[in-house]
PDB file of C-alpha atoms in Angstrom:
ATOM      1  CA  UNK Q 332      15.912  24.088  -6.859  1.00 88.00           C
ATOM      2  CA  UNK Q 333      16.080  24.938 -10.139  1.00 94.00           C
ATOM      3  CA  UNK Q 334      13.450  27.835 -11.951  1.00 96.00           C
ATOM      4  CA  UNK Q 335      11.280  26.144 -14.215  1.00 96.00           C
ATOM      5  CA  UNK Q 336      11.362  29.392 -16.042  1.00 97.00           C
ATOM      6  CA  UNK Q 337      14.746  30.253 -16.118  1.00 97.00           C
ATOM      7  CA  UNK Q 338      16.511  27.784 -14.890  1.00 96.00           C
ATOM      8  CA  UNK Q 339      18.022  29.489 -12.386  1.00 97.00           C
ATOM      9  CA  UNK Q 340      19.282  27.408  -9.600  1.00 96.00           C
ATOM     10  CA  UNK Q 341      18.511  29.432  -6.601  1.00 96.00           C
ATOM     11  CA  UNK Q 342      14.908  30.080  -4.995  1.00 96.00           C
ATOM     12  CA  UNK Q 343      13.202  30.586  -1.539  1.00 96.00           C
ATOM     13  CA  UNK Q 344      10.201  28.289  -0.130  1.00 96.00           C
ATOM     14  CA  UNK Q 345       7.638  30.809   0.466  1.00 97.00           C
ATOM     15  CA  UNK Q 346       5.030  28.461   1.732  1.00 96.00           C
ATOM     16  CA  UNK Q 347       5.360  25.144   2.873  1.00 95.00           C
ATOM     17  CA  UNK Q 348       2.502  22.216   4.294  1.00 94.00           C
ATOM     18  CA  UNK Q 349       1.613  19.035   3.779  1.00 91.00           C
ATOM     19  CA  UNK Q 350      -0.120  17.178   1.118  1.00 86.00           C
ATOM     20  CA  UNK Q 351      -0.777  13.797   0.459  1.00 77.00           C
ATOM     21  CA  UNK Q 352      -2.479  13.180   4.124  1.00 77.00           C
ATOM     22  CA  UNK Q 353       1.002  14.020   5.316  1.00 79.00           C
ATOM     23  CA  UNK Q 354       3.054  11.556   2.521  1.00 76.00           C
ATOM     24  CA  UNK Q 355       4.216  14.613   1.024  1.00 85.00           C
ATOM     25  CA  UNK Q 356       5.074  18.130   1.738  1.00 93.00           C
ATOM     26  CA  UNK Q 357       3.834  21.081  -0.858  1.00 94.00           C
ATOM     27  CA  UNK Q 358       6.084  24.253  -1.312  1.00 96.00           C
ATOM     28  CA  UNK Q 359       5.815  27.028  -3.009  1.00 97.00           C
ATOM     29  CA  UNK Q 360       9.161  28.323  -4.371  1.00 97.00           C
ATOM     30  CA  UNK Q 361       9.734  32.110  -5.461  1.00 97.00           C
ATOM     31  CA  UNK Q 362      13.246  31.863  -8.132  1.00 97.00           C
ATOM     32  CA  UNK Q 363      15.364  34.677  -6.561  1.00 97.00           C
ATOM     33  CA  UNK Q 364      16.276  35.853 -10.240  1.00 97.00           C
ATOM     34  CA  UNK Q 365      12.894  36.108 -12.419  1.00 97.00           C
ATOM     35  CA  UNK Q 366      11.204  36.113  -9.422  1.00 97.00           C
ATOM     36  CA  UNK Q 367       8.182  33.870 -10.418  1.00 97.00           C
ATOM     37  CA  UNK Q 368       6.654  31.533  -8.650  1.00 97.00           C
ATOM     38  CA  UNK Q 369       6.786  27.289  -8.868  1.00 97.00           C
ATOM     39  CA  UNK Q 370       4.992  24.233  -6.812  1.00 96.00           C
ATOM     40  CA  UNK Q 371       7.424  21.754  -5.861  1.00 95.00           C
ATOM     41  CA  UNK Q 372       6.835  18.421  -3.849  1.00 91.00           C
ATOM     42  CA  UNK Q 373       8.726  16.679  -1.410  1.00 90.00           C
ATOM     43  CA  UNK Q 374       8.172  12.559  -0.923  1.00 81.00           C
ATOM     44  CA  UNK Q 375       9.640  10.281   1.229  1.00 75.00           C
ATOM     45  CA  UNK Q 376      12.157   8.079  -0.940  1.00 70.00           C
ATOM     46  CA  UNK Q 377      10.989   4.351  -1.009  1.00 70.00           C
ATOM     47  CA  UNK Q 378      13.053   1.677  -2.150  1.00 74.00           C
ATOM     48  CA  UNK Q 379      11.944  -0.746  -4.481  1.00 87.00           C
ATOM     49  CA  UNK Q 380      10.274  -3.923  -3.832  1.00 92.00           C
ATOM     50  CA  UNK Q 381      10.683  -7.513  -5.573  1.00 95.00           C
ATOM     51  CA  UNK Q 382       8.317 -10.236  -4.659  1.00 96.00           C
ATOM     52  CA  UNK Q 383       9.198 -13.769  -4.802  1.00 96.00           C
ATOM     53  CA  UNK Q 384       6.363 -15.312  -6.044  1.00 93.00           C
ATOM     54  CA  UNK Q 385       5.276 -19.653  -4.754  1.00 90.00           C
ATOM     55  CA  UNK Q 386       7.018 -21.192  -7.952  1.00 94.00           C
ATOM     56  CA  UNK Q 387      10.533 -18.698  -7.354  1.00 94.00           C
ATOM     57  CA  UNK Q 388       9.655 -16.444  -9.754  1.00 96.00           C
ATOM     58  CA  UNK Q 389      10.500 -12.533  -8.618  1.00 96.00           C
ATOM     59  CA  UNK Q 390       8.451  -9.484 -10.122  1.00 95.00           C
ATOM     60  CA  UNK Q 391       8.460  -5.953  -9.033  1.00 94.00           C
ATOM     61  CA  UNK Q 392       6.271  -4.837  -5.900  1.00 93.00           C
ATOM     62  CA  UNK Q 393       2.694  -3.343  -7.540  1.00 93.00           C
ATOM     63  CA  UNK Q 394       0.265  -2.119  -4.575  1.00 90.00           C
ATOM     64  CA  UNK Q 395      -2.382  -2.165  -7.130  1.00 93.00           C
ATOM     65  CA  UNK Q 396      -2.593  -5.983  -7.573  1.00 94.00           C
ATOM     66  CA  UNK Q 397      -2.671  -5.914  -3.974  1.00 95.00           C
ATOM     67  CA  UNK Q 398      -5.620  -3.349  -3.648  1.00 95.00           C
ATOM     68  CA  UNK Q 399      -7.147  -5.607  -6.986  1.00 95.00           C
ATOM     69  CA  UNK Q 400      -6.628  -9.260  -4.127  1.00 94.00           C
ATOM     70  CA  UNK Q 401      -8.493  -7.063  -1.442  1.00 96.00           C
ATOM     71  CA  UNK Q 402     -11.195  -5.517  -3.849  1.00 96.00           C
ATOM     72  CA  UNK Q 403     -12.371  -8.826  -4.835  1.00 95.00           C
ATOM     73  CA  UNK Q 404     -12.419 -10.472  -1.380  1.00 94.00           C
ATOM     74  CA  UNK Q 405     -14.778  -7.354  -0.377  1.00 95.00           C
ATOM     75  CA  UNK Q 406     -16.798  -7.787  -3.432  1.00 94.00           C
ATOM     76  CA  UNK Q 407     -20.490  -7.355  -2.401  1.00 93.00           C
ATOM     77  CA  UNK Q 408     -19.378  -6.751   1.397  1.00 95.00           C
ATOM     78  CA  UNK Q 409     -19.680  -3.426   3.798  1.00 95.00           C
ATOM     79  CA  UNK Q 410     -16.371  -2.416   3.294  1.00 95.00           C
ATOM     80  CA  UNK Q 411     -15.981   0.727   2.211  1.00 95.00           C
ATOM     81  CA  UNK Q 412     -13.323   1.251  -0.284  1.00 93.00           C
ATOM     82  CA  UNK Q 413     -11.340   4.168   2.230  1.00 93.00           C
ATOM     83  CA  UNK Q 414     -10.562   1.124   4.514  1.00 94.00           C
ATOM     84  CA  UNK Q 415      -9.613  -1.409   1.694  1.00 95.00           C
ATOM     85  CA  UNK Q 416      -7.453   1.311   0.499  1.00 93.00           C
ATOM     86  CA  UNK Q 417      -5.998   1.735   3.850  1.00 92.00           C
ATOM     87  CA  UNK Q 418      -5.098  -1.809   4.590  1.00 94.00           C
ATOM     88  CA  UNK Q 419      -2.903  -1.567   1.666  1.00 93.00           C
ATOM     89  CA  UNK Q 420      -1.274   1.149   2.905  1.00 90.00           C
ATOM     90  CA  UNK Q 421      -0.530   0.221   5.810  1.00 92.00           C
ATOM     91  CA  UNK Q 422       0.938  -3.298   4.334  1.00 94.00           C
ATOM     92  CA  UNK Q 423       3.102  -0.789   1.943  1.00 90.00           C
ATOM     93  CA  UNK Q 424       4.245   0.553   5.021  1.00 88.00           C
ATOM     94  CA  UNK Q 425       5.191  -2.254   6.893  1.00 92.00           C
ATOM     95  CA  UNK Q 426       6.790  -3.858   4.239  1.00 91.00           C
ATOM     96  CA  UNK Q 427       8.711  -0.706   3.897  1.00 86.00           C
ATOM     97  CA  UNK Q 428       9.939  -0.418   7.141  1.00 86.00           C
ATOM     98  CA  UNK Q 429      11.142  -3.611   7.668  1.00 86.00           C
ATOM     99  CA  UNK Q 430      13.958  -2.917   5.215  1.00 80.00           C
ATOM    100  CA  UNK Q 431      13.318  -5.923   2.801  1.00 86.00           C
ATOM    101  CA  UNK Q 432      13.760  -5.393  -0.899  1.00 90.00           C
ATOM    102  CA  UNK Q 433      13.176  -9.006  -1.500  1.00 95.00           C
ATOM    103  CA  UNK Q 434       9.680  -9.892  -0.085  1.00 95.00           C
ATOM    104  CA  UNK Q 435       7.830 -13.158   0.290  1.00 95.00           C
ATOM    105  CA  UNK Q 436       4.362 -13.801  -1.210  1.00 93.00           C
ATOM    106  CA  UNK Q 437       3.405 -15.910   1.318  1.00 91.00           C
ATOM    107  CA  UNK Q 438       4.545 -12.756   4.006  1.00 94.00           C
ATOM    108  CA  UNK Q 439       2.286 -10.451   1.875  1.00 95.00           C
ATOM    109  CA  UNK Q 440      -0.611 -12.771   2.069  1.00 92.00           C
ATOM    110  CA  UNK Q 441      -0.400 -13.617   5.887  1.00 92.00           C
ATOM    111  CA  UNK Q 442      -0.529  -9.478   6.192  1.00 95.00           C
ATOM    112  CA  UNK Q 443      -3.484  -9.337   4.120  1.00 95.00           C
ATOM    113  CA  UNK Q 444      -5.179 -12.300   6.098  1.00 91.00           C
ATOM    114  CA  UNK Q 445      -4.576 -10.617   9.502  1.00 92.00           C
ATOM    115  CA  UNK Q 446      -5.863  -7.160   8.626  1.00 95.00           C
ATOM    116  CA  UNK Q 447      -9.023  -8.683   7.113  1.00 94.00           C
ATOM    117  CA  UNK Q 448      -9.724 -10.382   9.781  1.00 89.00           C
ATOM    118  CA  UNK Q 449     -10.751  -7.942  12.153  1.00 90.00           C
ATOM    119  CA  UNK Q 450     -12.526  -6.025   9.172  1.00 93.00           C
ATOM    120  CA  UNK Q 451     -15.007  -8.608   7.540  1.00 92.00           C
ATOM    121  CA  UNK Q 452     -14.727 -12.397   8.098  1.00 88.00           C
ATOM    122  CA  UNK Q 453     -16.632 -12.866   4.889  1.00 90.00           C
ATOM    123  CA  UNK Q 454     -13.906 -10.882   3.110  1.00 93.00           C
ATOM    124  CA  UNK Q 455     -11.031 -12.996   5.050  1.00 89.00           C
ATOM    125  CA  UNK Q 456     -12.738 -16.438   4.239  1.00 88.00           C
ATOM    126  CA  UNK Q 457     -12.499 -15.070   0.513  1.00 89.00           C
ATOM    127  CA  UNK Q 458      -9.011 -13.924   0.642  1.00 90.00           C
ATOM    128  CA  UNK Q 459      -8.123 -17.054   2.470  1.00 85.00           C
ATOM    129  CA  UNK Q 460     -10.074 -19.802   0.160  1.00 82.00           C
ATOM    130  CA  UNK Q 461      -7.682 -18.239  -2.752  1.00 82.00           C
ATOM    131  CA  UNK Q 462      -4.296 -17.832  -0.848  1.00 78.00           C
ATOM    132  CA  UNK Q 463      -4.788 -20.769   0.731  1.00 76.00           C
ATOM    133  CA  UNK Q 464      -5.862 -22.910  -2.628  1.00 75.00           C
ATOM    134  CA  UNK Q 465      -8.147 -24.983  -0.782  1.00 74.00           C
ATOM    135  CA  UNK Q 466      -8.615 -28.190  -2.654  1.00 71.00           C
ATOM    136  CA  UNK Q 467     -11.461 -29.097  -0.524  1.00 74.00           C
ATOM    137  CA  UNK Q 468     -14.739 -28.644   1.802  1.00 78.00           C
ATOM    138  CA  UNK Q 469     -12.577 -29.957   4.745  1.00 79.00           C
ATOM    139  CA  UNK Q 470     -10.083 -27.489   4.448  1.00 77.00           C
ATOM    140  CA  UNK Q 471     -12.309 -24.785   4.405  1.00 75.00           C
ATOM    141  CA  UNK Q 472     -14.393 -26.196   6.960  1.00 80.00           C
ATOM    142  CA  UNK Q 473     -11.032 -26.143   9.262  1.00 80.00           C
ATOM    143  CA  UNK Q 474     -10.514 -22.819   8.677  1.00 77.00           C
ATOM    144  CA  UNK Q 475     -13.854 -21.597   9.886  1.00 79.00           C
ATOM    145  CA  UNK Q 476     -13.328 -23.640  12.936  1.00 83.00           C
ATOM    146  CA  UNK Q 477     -10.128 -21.541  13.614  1.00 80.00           C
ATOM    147  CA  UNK Q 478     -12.011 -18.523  13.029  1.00 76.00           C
ATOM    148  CA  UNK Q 479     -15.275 -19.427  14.887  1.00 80.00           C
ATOM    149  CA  UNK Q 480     -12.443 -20.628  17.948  1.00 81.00           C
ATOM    150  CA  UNK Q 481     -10.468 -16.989  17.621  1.00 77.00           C
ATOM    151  CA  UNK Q 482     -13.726 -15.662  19.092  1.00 71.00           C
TER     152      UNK Q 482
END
């Protein structure tokens, strides 16, 4: 690693532990010539993500419109913000580990659907009424027969 001092390209970790809740590792580097002391961190590498939007159209992965989708449905709901939060990180992380670069809107939405679902059924009804573009009372009435059946 290089020094950020200088820039020599050899030092020791000294001290090493997680950060991040675990998504990244902290060390602290001593440079084996100036012997001063650096923070570096380490990260998992993640591949970027395209989604391919209803009408084709393909635009880069953003977890923030995603958070923005979930923040909305919750609007006004009991949901605190850790848990909205963690849905969307643990969609990241299955999208991630299935390996696909190129990603489905639809697949994004039916993972958003499920995990609200067993959070707030107010929130899913939300999510779903937009997703779903339900042009009428009948299809939303159908889909709170589903839910009201699920139970």
């Amino acid at each position: 690693m290089k020094c950020p001092f200088c820039a020599h390209l050899e030092s020791k970790v000294v001290d090493s532990r997680p950060a991040d809740e675990g998504a990244s590792i902290r060390r602290r580097r001593e440079c084996l010539e100036c012997h001063k002391r650096f923070t570096t961190y380490e990260t998992m590498e993640s591949l970027p993500m395209v989604v391919i939007k209803k009408d084709g159209s393909r635009q880069s992965f953003d977890r923030s419109k995603l958070l923005a989708g979930i923040l909305r449905a919750c609007e006004k709901r009991p949901v605190p913000v850790e848990t909205q939060e963690s849905i969307v990180n643990e969609i990241e992380q299955i999208l991630q580990n299935d390996m696909e670069r190129e990603i489905p809107s639809a697949k994004i939405g039916e993972l958003v659907m499920d995990k609200l679902k067993g959070v707030d059924e107010v929130a899913y009804v939300r999510f779903a009424s937009v997703y779903r573009q339900f042009k009428d009372i009948d299809t939303f009435m159908r889909e709170l027969n589903k839910l009201l059946e699920d139970k």
